PDB file of C-alpha atoms in Angstrom:
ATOM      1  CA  UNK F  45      -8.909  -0.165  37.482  1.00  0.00           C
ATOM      2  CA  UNK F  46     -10.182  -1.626  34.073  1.00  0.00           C
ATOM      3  CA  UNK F  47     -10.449   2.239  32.823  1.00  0.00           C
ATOM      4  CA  UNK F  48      -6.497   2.631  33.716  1.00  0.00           C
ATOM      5  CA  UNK F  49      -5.696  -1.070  31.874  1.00  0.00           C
ATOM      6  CA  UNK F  50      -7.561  -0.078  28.893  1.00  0.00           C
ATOM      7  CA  UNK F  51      -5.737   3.087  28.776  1.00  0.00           C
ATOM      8  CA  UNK F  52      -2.654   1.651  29.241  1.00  0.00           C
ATOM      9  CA  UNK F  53      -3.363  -1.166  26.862  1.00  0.00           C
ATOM     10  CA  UNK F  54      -4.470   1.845  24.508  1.00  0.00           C
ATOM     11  CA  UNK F  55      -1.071   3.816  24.577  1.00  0.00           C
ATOM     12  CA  UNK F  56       0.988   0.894  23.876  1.00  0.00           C
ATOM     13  CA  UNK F  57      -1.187  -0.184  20.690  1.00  0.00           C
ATOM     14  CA  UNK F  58      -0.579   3.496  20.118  1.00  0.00           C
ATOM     15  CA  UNK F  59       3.627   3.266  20.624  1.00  0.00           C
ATOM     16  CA  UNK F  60       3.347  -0.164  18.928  1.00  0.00           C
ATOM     17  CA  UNK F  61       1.844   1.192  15.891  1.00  0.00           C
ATOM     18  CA  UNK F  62       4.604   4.039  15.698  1.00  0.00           C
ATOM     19  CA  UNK F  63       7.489   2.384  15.845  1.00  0.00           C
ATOM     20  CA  UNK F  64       6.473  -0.063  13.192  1.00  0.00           C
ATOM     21  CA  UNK F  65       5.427   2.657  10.876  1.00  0.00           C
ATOM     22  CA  UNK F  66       7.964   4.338  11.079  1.00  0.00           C
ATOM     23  CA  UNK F  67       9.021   8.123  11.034  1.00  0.00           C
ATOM     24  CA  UNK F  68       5.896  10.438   9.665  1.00  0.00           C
ATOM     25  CA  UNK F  69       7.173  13.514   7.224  1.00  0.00           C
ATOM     26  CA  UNK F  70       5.975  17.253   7.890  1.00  0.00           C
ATOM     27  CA  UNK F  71       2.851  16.664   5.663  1.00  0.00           C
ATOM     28  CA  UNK F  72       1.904  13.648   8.150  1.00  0.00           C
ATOM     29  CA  UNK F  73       2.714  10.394   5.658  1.00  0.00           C
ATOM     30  CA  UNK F  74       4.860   7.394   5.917  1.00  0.00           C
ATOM     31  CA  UNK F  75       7.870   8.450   4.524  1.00  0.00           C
ATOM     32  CA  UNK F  76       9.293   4.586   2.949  1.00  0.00           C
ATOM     33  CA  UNK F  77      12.400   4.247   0.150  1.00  0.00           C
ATOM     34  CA  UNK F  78      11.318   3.267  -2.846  1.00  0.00           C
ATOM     35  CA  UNK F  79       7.821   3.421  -2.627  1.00  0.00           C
ATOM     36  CA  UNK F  80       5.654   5.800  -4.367  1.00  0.00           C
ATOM     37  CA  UNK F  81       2.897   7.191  -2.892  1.00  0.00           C
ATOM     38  CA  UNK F  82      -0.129   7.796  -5.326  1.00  0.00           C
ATOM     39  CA  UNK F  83      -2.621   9.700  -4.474  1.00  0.00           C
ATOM     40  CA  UNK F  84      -5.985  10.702  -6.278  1.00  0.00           C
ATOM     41  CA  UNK F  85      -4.138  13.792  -7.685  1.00  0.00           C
ATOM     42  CA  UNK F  86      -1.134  11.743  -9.516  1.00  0.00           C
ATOM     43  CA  UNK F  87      -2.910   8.452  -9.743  1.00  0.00           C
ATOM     44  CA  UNK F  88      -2.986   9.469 -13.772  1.00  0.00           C
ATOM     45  CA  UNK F  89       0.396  10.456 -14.300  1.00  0.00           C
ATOM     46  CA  UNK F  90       2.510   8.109 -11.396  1.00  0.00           C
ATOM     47  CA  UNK F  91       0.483   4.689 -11.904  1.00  0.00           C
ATOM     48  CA  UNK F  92      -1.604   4.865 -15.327  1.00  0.00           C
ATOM     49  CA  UNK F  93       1.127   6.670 -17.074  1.00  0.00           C
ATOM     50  CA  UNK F  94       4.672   5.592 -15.750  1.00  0.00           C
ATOM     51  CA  UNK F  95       5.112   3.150 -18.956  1.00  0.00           C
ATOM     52  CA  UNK F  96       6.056   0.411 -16.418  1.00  0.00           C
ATOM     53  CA  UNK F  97       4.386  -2.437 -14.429  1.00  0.00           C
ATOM     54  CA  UNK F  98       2.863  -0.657 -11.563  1.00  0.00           C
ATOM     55  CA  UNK F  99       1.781  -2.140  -8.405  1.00  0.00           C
ATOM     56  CA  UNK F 100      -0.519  -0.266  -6.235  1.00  0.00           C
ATOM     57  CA  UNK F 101      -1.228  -1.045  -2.534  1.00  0.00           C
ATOM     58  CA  UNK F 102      -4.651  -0.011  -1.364  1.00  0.00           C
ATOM     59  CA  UNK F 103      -4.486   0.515   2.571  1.00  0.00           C
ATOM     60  CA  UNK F 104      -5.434   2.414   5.452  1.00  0.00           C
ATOM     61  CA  UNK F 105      -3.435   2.659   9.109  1.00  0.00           C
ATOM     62  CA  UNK F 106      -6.042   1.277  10.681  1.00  0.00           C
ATOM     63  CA  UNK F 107      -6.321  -1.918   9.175  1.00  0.00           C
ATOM     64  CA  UNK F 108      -4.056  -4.976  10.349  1.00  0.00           C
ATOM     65  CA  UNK F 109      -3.753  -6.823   7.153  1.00  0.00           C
ATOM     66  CA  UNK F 110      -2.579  -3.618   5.170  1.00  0.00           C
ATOM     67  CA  UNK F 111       0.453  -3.475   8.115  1.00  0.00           C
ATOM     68  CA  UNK F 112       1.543  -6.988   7.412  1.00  0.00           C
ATOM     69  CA  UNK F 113       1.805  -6.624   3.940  1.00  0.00           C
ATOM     70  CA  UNK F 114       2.828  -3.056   3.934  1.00  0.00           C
ATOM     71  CA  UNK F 115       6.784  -3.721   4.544  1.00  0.00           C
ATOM     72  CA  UNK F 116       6.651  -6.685   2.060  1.00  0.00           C
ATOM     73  CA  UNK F 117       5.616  -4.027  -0.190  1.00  0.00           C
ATOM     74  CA  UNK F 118       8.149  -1.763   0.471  1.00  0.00           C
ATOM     75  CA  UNK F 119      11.006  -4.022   0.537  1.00  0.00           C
ATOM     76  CA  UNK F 120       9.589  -5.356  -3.262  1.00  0.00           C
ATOM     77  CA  UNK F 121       9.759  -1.494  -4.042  1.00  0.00           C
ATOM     78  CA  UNK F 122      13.456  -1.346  -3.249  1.00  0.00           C
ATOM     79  CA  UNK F 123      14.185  -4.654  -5.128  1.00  0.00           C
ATOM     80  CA  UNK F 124      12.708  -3.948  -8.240  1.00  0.00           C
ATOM     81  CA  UNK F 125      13.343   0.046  -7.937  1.00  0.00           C
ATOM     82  CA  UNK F 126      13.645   1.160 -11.554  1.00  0.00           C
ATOM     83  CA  UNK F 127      12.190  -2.144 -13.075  1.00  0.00           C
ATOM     84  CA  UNK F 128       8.820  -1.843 -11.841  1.00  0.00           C
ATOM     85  CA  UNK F 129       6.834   1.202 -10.271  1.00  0.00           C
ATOM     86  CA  UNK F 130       5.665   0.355  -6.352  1.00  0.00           C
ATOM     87  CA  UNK F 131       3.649   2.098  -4.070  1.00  0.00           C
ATOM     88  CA  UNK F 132       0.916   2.479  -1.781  1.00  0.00           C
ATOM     89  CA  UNK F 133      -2.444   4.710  -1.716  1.00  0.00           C
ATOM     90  CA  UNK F 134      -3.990   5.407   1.782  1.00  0.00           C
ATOM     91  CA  UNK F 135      -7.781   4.919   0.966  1.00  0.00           C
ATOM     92  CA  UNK F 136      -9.116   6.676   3.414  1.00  0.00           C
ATOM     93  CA  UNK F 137      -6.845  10.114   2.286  1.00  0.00           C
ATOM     94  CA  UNK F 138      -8.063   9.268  -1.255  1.00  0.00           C
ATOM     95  CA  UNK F 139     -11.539   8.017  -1.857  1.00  0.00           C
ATOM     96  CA  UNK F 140     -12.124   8.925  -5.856  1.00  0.00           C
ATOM     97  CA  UNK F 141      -9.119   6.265  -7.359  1.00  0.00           C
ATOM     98  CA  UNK F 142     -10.724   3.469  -4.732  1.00  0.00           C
ATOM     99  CA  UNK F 143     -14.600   4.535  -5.895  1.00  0.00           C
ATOM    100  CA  UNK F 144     -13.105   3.754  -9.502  1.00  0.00           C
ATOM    101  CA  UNK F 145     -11.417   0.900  -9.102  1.00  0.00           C
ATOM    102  CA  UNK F 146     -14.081  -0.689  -7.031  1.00  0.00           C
ATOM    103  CA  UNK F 147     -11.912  -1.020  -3.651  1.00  0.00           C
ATOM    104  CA  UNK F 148     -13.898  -2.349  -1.340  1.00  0.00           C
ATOM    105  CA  UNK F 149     -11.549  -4.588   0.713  1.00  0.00           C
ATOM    106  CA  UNK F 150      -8.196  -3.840   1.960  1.00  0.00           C
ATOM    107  CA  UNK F 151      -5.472  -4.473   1.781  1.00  0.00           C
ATOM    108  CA  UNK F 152      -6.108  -4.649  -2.457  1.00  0.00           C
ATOM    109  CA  UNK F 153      -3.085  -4.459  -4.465  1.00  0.00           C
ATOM    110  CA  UNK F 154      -3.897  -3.741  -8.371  1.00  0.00           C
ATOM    111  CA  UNK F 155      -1.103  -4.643 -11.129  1.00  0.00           C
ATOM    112  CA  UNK F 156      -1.329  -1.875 -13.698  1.00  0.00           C
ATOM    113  CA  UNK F 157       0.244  -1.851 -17.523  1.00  0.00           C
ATOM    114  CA  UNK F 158      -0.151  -0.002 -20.519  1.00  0.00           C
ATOM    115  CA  UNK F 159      -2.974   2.273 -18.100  1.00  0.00           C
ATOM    116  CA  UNK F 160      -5.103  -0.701 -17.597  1.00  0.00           C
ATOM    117  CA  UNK F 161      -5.883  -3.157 -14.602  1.00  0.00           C
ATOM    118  CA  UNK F 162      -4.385  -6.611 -15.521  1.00  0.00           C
ATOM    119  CA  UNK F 163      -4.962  -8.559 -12.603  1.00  0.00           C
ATOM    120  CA  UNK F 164      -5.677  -7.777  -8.384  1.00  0.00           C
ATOM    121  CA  UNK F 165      -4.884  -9.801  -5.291  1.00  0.00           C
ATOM    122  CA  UNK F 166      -7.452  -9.045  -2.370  1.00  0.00           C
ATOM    123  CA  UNK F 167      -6.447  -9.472   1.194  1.00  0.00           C
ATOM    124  CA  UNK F 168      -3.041  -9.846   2.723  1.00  0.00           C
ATOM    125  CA  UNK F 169      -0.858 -12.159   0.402  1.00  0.00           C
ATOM    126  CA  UNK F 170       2.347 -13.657   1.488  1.00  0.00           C
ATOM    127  CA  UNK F 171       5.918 -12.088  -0.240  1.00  0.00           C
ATOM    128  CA  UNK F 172       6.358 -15.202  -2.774  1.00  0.00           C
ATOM    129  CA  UNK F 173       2.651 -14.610  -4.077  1.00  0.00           C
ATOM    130  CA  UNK F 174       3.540 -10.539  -5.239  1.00  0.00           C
ATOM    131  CA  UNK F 175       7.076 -11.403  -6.574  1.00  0.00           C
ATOM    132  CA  UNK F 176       5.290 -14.175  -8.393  1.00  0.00           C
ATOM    133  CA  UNK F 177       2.824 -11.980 -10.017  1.00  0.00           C
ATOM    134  CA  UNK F 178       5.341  -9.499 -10.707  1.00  0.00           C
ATOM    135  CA  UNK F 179       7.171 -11.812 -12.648  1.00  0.00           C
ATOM    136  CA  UNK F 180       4.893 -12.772 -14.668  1.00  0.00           C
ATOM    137  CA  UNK F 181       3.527  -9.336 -16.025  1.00  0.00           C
ATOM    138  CA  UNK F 182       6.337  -7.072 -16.242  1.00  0.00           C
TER     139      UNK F 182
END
């Protein structure tokens, strides 16, 4: 009986999770409007070279933190879609960009201008904290 609960407890973590990420794309990743996703191959040309603020969500699927602020992100990505470049990198898909930035909690989220680092927020932050910070550096 407590095999059959777990499993059952199991597939609707499993559901759960689906639903509030939302459809996957062919490839397998979120598909979101407005947010970017970097990656290690465009990390260079999308985030370090858009000649915009850029605000860069380190996450992973597993971790609960990353899904609470993950729509705050992407609503933030619609709102300031043009003004300031938004998006998410899945650390576990891209290991390199997090071994160079030093990521070693999640969720991170780094502000980027001019190519450079200004400033980083560690751990789940709520909405008025981001749009805050993304005031005052863009």
């Amino acid at each position: 009986m407590k095999a059959a609960s777990g499993l059952l407890y199991f597939a609707v973590i499993s559901v759960t999770l689906f639903i509030i990420d939302g459809f996957r794309a062919p490839d397998n990743r979120s598909v979101k409007g407005g947010t970017v996703e970097f990656t290690d191959a465009n990390f260079q040309s999308k985030a370090l070279n858009s000649g915009k603020l850029t605000v860069v969500d380190f996450w992973a699927e597993w971790c609960g933190p990353c899904r609470a602020v993950g729509p705050v992100v992407e609503d933030l990505a619609k709102e300031y879609n043009g003004k300031v470049n938004i998006g998410k990198l899945n650390v576990d898909e891209n290991p390199n960009t997090c071994m160079k930035y030093n990521i070693t909690s999640i969720p991170t989220i780094l502000f980027i201008k001019n190519g450079k680092v200004v400033d980083r927020l560690i751990g789940a932050h709520p909405r008025k904290n981001l749009v805050k910070k993304i005031e005052q550096l863009k």
